[in-house]
Amino acid sequence: MDQYSAERITNLYYPFASKAEWELALFLLQSKMSMAAIDAFLSLELIRRIGLSFRTAKDLRSRAEMLPKGPQWKCRTLHTAHPTKYPVHLFYRDPIECLQSLLSNPIFKNHIQFTPLRVFQLAQEQMRVYSEWWTGDAAWTMQEQLPPGASLLGTILSSDKTNISAMTGGRVAHPLLISLANISMDLRMRASSHAFLLLALLPIPKFIHKNKKLRGTLENCLVHECLDIITQPLKKAAEIGMMMTDPLGYRHYCFTPLAAYIVDTPEAAMLAGMAGRTSPVTLASYTQFGDDFRHEPRMLANTVESLRKIELESRINPWDLELYTKEAMKYRLNGVHRPFFRDWPMSEPSVFLTPEPLHHWHKFLWDHNVKWCCNVLGDAEIDFRFSILHPHTGFHHFTEGISKLKQVTGREHWDVQHYLVPVIAGAVPKHLLIAIRALMDFRYLVQARIIDDRVCIMIQTSLKEFHDHKAAILAAGARRGKGSKIIDNWYIPKLEFLQSVVPSIRSNGSPIQWSADVTERTHISKIKDPARASNNQRYEEQICRYLDRTEKCRQFNLAMSMLEGAIPQSTTCPTPNDDDNESDSETEFDDNCVTTNSHCDVVLINNDPTIQWPYSGIKGHSVAQIRIIMHPILKPGFRSHPSLDKFLAYIQHFDIVPQTTRAFPGTRTSRGRFPEPSTGLYVLKRAKHANKVVKGSIICLDTVRVHIELTPRFGDKANPHLTKQTSAGYSSEFWLDKYFDKELFYALSLSSSCN
């Protein structure tokens, strides 16, 4: 309830005097000005003449505290079984209040789905389609367990430690975020939508214990204890239900199971209660991580039964840490005796621990695939190849190569994967190349927002193809540890996680929605920015106050804007097609002609108007390089015609080099416009006349369909005379890099699978 609702009957902007004063207050509150700077601003003679109702920064913040409240922060002091260096405080909010805040947000009004769906491409229900969480089997199964008329609210949690001090101090926070799986993924994945709320700041204690491993066990137990405390209202609502209100004011009888917990690989094992080098989602141990099949899923009953045997049959006190941890290791458990999810209805670790794209796929590429390629090609060769690629706006150009990069982020991971396959092609053993390419296909296929049963089969096929050829990686000595020591095993946890991707798609929808890059961006606005605005003393309390004030201002500004009929730009969340009609940049035409000086873009052009891109793939299209863009100028006296009022382009053509391929095992080989089998990429060369002159023609610019990348075909060793300016002009053959863009990949890969 708003305790100042009576005052707002006469003044909507109370405790501020007017709309203008509120706008100034909002500007100051959202700025990064210190309180001293705000005081200096408010003391200016010009500002004092305005007659503001607040005269100091402290008064301004006090008035902001009078705005309508959101979920309230609580602090609880925890008493641990073993002593800690400092008292342990848990700062948290009621998760039901947080979900209610999200559920009633008017911005999400048209983007919340309460009913699970089963979507099919065909009327015969033979091709299942998975996208949002509510299109998967997990939501459908949960709904069947609820009373008639009840609504399912899928709870999303995410936690990860993050640094909040730069260079000095070493301060670390452990935020716990919460969101709703019922909100559409396109909206939920936008940082500007504020669909993830900070639910708690998990404590990071310093236990006083001489054994380092046991200190880690104590920290794990404390995390589970905190999660148990925080999620208790959610567990209760998942068991008996709770009435909640949607954006239109309608009340729903809601149940709140855990739909997904977004974490990286080590934290997933900690949350599942598993010891190191053990899968948190299957019964596989580290020696089985390289198997080419999925092991049995790890169910809640498995963990509970193991804990029962330790405590009842072995009769070991859980707080006898050394003995209990030793016994737990026999069951591959980490010593946590009360996992937080043990009493959460409809919540299974093998289901809610979803694949996490940022760490499981992109970081896996950098930590392993890139290292394998560097070890086989050599750092100097792979660095040179990356350094002479064409620079593209929006993509990182690796001027010094990639082998010496430090502090690499997800953005660099994505940029490297755009080029890795064509860069190494021809310089690594064939079967090693197929293994790398198969993992790349897997990585791109699983990033689709809409995945059907056919794509699921392609994903499984790509993973199987990797396992069929992975022996070549070990044979080439590509897997190496510290000191370049050869590794001859596949003890890689992320590799085992890949076997659970397709089952997770069928249960929880498209896995791209569970990417941690969304939550890590949220850490900036919810943790790092508030921490920087603090005085570095007791930062947890100051983060909570900062967020409380910020959320009050944002919600109040939204409410006032809606009353006036104009939602502010910062709070609106456009649909995915809102920007389709706007070009990324404007092109200025001078004298009706544009020439490209440093680099001429390569595009795909349509040759057959009856064939539609991207559904046709490369059929009916050809590759060309745009040299000049121009517009006809009619001589005086000539009558204009619509066919002449078009932009034209002079292009130079490329031909696809025919390849020999086999469609299915046991069939006869054929030769034609096929991708090269090892890379899955088309090989191209410049089209020339008999006199060696490059073929060119003039086309209408509206036949251009998409910008593409041609990567030089370097062969066994790249020409040392090439540079990033000359590699396109002096190379004889090229790879049509389908990994340059995800939409291009889907067009070329999915259409070819249908033909």
XYZ file of C-alpha atoms in Angstrom, residues 82-401:
320
model
C 32.099 -23.287 12.784
C 33.524 -19.843 13.619
C 34.058 -17.188 10.945
C 36.380 -14.204 10.827
C 33.449 -11.778 10.527
C 29.729 -12.058 11.366
C 27.673 -13.553 8.536
C 24.767 -11.427 7.283
C 22.255 -12.439 4.631
C 20.546 -9.606 2.732
C 17.491 -10.806 0.834
C 13.940 -10.015 -0.267
C 10.746 -12.024 -0.296
C 10.819 -13.966 -3.600
C 7.012 -13.924 -3.824
C 7.043 -10.118 -3.665
C 9.692 -10.065 -6.403
C 7.658 -12.379 -8.641
C 4.551 -10.304 -7.990
C 6.480 -7.176 -8.985
C 7.447 -8.816 -12.287
C 4.035 -10.361 -12.875
C 2.166 -7.063 -12.399
C 4.593 -4.951 -14.424
C 2.541 -3.283 -17.208
C 5.508 -3.451 -19.580
C 5.115 -7.251 -19.630
C 1.341 -7.141 -20.167
C 1.402 -8.630 -23.677
C 4.451 -10.818 -23.114
C 3.363 -13.216 -20.327
C 2.028 -16.699 -21.002
C 0.264 -18.653 -18.247
C -0.680 -21.820 -20.158
C 1.854 -24.410 -21.388
C 1.621 -25.173 -25.095
C 2.643 -27.961 -27.405
C 3.501 -26.441 -30.769
C 3.729 -28.434 -34.003
C 4.773 -27.424 -37.506
C 2.349 -29.815 -39.177
C -1.348 -30.393 -38.583
C -0.609 -34.106 -38.162
C 1.415 -33.226 -35.010
C 4.494 -34.968 -36.352
C 7.039 -32.116 -36.008
C 7.274 -30.681 -32.490
C 8.579 -27.110 -32.123
C 10.388 -25.810 -29.017
C 11.030 -22.164 -28.221
C 9.806 -20.606 -24.970
C 9.962 -22.466 -21.669
C 6.219 -23.134 -21.734
C 6.535 -25.038 -25.050
C 8.648 -27.778 -23.417
C 7.606 -30.988 -21.734
C 8.604 -29.821 -18.236
C 5.978 -27.065 -18.091
C 3.357 -29.405 -19.543
C 4.141 -32.107 -16.953
C 4.065 -29.602 -14.089
C 0.733 -28.180 -15.224
C -0.793 -31.672 -15.195
C 0.057 -31.934 -11.473
C -1.765 -28.698 -10.578
C -5.442 -28.291 -9.642
C -7.818 -27.333 -12.484
C -7.647 -23.607 -13.240
C -4.273 -23.102 -11.529
C -1.498 -21.108 -13.212
C 2.131 -22.197 -13.462
C 4.816 -19.590 -12.719
C 8.241 -20.914 -13.680
C 10.837 -19.428 -11.326
C 14.269 -18.617 -12.753
C 17.236 -18.197 -10.415
C 20.797 -17.256 -11.244
C 23.875 -16.842 -9.074
C 27.539 -16.205 -9.739
C 30.329 -14.480 -7.873
C 31.385 -11.153 -9.362
C 34.174 -8.689 -8.567
C 33.007 -5.286 -7.383
C 36.364 -3.584 -6.848
C 38.861 -2.797 -9.584
C 42.614 -3.199 -9.139
C 42.567 -3.114 -5.320
C 40.480 -4.374 -2.438
C 39.550 -7.758 -3.854
C 35.894 -7.301 -2.908
C 33.571 -9.953 -4.276
C 29.783 -10.192 -4.227
C 27.621 -13.277 -4.724
C 24.304 -11.995 -6.122
C 21.209 -14.157 -6.504
C 18.845 -13.011 -9.276
C 15.243 -13.994 -9.901
C 13.004 -13.818 -12.962
C 9.914 -15.423 -14.519
C 10.054 -18.055 -17.254
C 6.520 -17.012 -18.263
C 7.897 -13.753 -19.704
C 8.797 -14.166 -23.365
C 12.498 -14.813 -23.894
C 12.995 -11.903 -26.310
C 11.846 -9.476 -23.637
C 13.436 -11.258 -20.693
C 16.861 -11.342 -22.335
C 16.987 -7.552 -22.777
C 18.849 -5.797 -19.981
C 16.681 -2.701 -20.517
C 13.532 -4.640 -19.601
C 14.776 -5.190 -15.994
C 13.238 -8.678 -16.048
C 15.869 -9.943 -13.580
C 15.653 -8.608 -10.030
C 18.288 -8.897 -7.346
C 16.774 -11.311 -4.833
C 19.662 -11.661 -2.381
C 23.317 -11.037 -1.686
C 24.657 -14.410 -0.593
C 27.342 -14.083 2.105
C 30.948 -14.919 1.326
C 32.313 -15.919 4.760
C 35.856 -16.572 5.856
C 35.716 -19.696 7.993
C 38.426 -20.245 10.582
C 39.519 -23.784 9.830
C 42.968 -25.154 9.150
C 41.808 -27.472 6.337
C 41.291 -25.564 3.079
C 39.060 -28.240 1.517
C 36.816 -28.322 4.562
C 36.547 -24.524 4.437
C 35.153 -24.982 0.937
C 32.659 -27.559 2.231
C 31.510 -25.135 4.921
C 31.028 -22.394 2.328
C 28.959 -24.752 0.156
C 26.788 -25.739 3.118
C 26.213 -22.067 3.941
C 25.131 -21.293 0.362
C 22.554 -24.091 0.494
C 21.378 -22.917 3.917
C 20.904 -19.373 2.583
C 19.058 -20.621 -0.504
C 16.870 -22.723 1.766
C 15.938 -19.630 3.779
C 15.365 -17.401 0.756
C 13.311 -19.860 -1.306
C 11.075 -21.087 1.508
C 8.090 -18.954 0.327
C 8.548 -20.288 -3.217
C 8.530 -23.866 -1.963
C 5.367 -23.214 -0.012
C 3.693 -21.647 -3.047
C 4.813 -24.572 -5.214
C 3.134 -26.918 -2.753
C -0.183 -25.221 -1.945
C -0.344 -22.298 -4.385
C -0.829 -18.567 -3.874
C -3.096 -15.878 -5.321
C -1.196 -13.334 -7.454
C -2.219 -10.454 -9.709
C -1.350 -10.000 -13.396
C -0.768 -6.617 -15.149
C -4.510 -6.257 -15.880
C -5.493 -6.788 -12.255
C -6.829 -10.336 -12.692
C -5.999 -12.759 -9.896
C -4.438 -16.159 -10.579
C -3.987 -19.214 -8.382
C -0.237 -19.648 -8.930
C 2.304 -22.380 -8.231
C 6.036 -21.620 -8.317
C 8.322 -24.570 -9.202
C 11.958 -23.966 -10.100
C 12.070 -23.839 -13.912
C 15.767 -23.003 -14.417
C 18.859 -22.149 -12.411
C 21.385 -20.277 -14.602
C 24.946 -20.981 -13.420
C 28.371 -21.857 -14.764
C 29.805 -25.374 -14.535
C 31.522 -25.257 -11.081
C 28.534 -23.611 -9.408
C 26.176 -26.109 -11.043
C 28.114 -28.945 -9.395
C 28.060 -27.127 -6.045
C 24.293 -26.550 -6.239
C 23.623 -30.161 -7.208
C 25.687 -31.292 -4.208
C 28.248 -33.029 -6.400
C 31.955 -33.359 -5.788
C 34.505 -32.154 -8.309
C 34.819 -33.923 -11.670
C 31.273 -35.290 -11.403
C 28.367 -34.393 -13.642
C 25.624 -32.421 -11.846
C 22.919 -33.506 -14.309
C 23.781 -37.154 -15.034
C 25.298 -40.097 -13.182
C 28.533 -39.832 -15.206
C 31.878 -39.564 -13.425
C 34.948 -37.841 -14.874
C 36.188 -41.014 -16.600
C 32.933 -41.099 -18.587
C 32.880 -37.461 -19.707
C 34.072 -38.425 -23.178
C 31.381 -41.055 -23.819
C 29.344 -40.615 -26.990
C 25.989 -41.123 -25.253
C 24.075 -39.544 -22.394
C 24.202 -41.302 -19.058
C 21.150 -41.676 -16.843
C 19.918 -38.306 -15.514
C 20.719 -37.485 -11.912
C 17.378 -37.327 -10.112
C 16.557 -35.856 -6.734
C 15.874 -39.374 -5.462
C 19.470 -40.387 -6.271
C 20.947 -37.620 -4.131
C 18.489 -38.079 -1.270
C 19.131 -41.831 -1.172
C 22.892 -41.305 -1.031
C 22.516 -38.806 1.822
C 20.248 -41.229 3.672
C 22.816 -43.982 3.450
C 25.563 -41.721 4.801
C 23.563 -40.459 7.780
C 21.428 -43.478 8.721
C 23.390 -46.509 7.616
C 26.864 -45.137 8.263
C 25.607 -43.115 11.281
C 27.926 -40.171 10.622
C 27.221 -36.728 12.073
C 27.067 -34.194 9.174
C 29.058 -31.683 11.236
C 31.881 -34.136 11.744
C 33.220 -32.573 8.578
C 36.319 -34.630 7.955
C 34.595 -37.987 8.403
C 31.344 -36.950 6.676
C 33.130 -35.469 3.645
C 35.279 -38.573 3.293
C 32.173 -40.798 3.323
C 30.311 -38.449 0.934
C 33.126 -38.748 -1.606
C 32.306 -42.436 -1.962
C 29.011 -41.308 -3.493
C 30.671 -38.430 -5.381
C 28.953 -35.846 -3.139
C 30.544 -32.609 -1.913
C 29.535 -32.844 1.745
C 26.376 -30.686 1.626
C 23.916 -32.663 3.738
C 20.793 -30.536 3.115
C 20.522 -29.493 -0.567
C 18.190 -26.511 -0.920
C 16.022 -28.217 -3.578
C 15.288 -31.348 -1.537
C 11.772 -30.159 -0.527
C 10.916 -27.993 -3.548
C 7.964 -29.671 -5.323
C 8.271 -30.410 -9.055
C 11.958 -29.414 -9.100
C 14.595 -31.821 -10.427
C 18.317 -30.909 -10.708
C 18.676 -32.640 -14.075
C 15.865 -30.408 -15.401
C 16.381 -27.013 -13.776
C 20.176 -27.053 -14.252
C 19.871 -26.048 -17.896
C 22.688 -25.769 -20.464
C 24.350 -22.371 -20.162
C 25.530 -21.075 -23.578
C 28.093 -18.498 -22.437
C 30.207 -20.955 -20.418
C 29.226 -24.375 -21.776
C 29.607 -23.497 -25.465
C 31.472 -20.229 -26.046
C 34.008 -20.550 -23.248
C 34.413 -24.228 -24.141
C 35.391 -23.055 -27.629
C 38.075 -20.777 -26.229
C 39.394 -23.081 -23.502
C 39.619 -26.166 -25.708
C 38.846 -25.852 -29.432
C 41.033 -22.780 -29.978
C 43.852 -24.278 -27.917
C 43.709 -27.496 -29.955
C 44.054 -25.501 -33.173
C 46.924 -23.403 -31.794
C 48.774 -26.535 -30.711
C 48.456 -28.127 -34.161
C 49.053 -25.079 -36.394
C 51.446 -23.273 -34.089
C 50.798 -19.878 -32.540
C 52.625 -17.925 -35.243
C 50.691 -19.465 -38.146
C 47.218 -19.148 -36.640
C 47.957 -15.610 -35.440
C 49.050 -14.580 -38.932
C 45.924 -16.051 -40.517
C 43.633 -14.175 -38.151
C 45.599 -10.939 -38.580
C 45.093 -10.785 -42.377
C 41.324 -11.356 -42.374
C 39.139 -8.552 -43.683
C 38.142 -6.080 -40.960
C 34.387 -5.752 -40.507
C 32.500 -3.076 -38.617
C 31.023 -4.596 -35.475
C 33.546 -7.459 -35.368
C 36.814 -7.561 -33.490
C 39.805 -7.612 -35.837
C 42.632 -9.622 -34.314
C 45.571 -7.540 -35.518
C 48.035 -9.446 -33.322
C 46.312 -12.818 -33.624
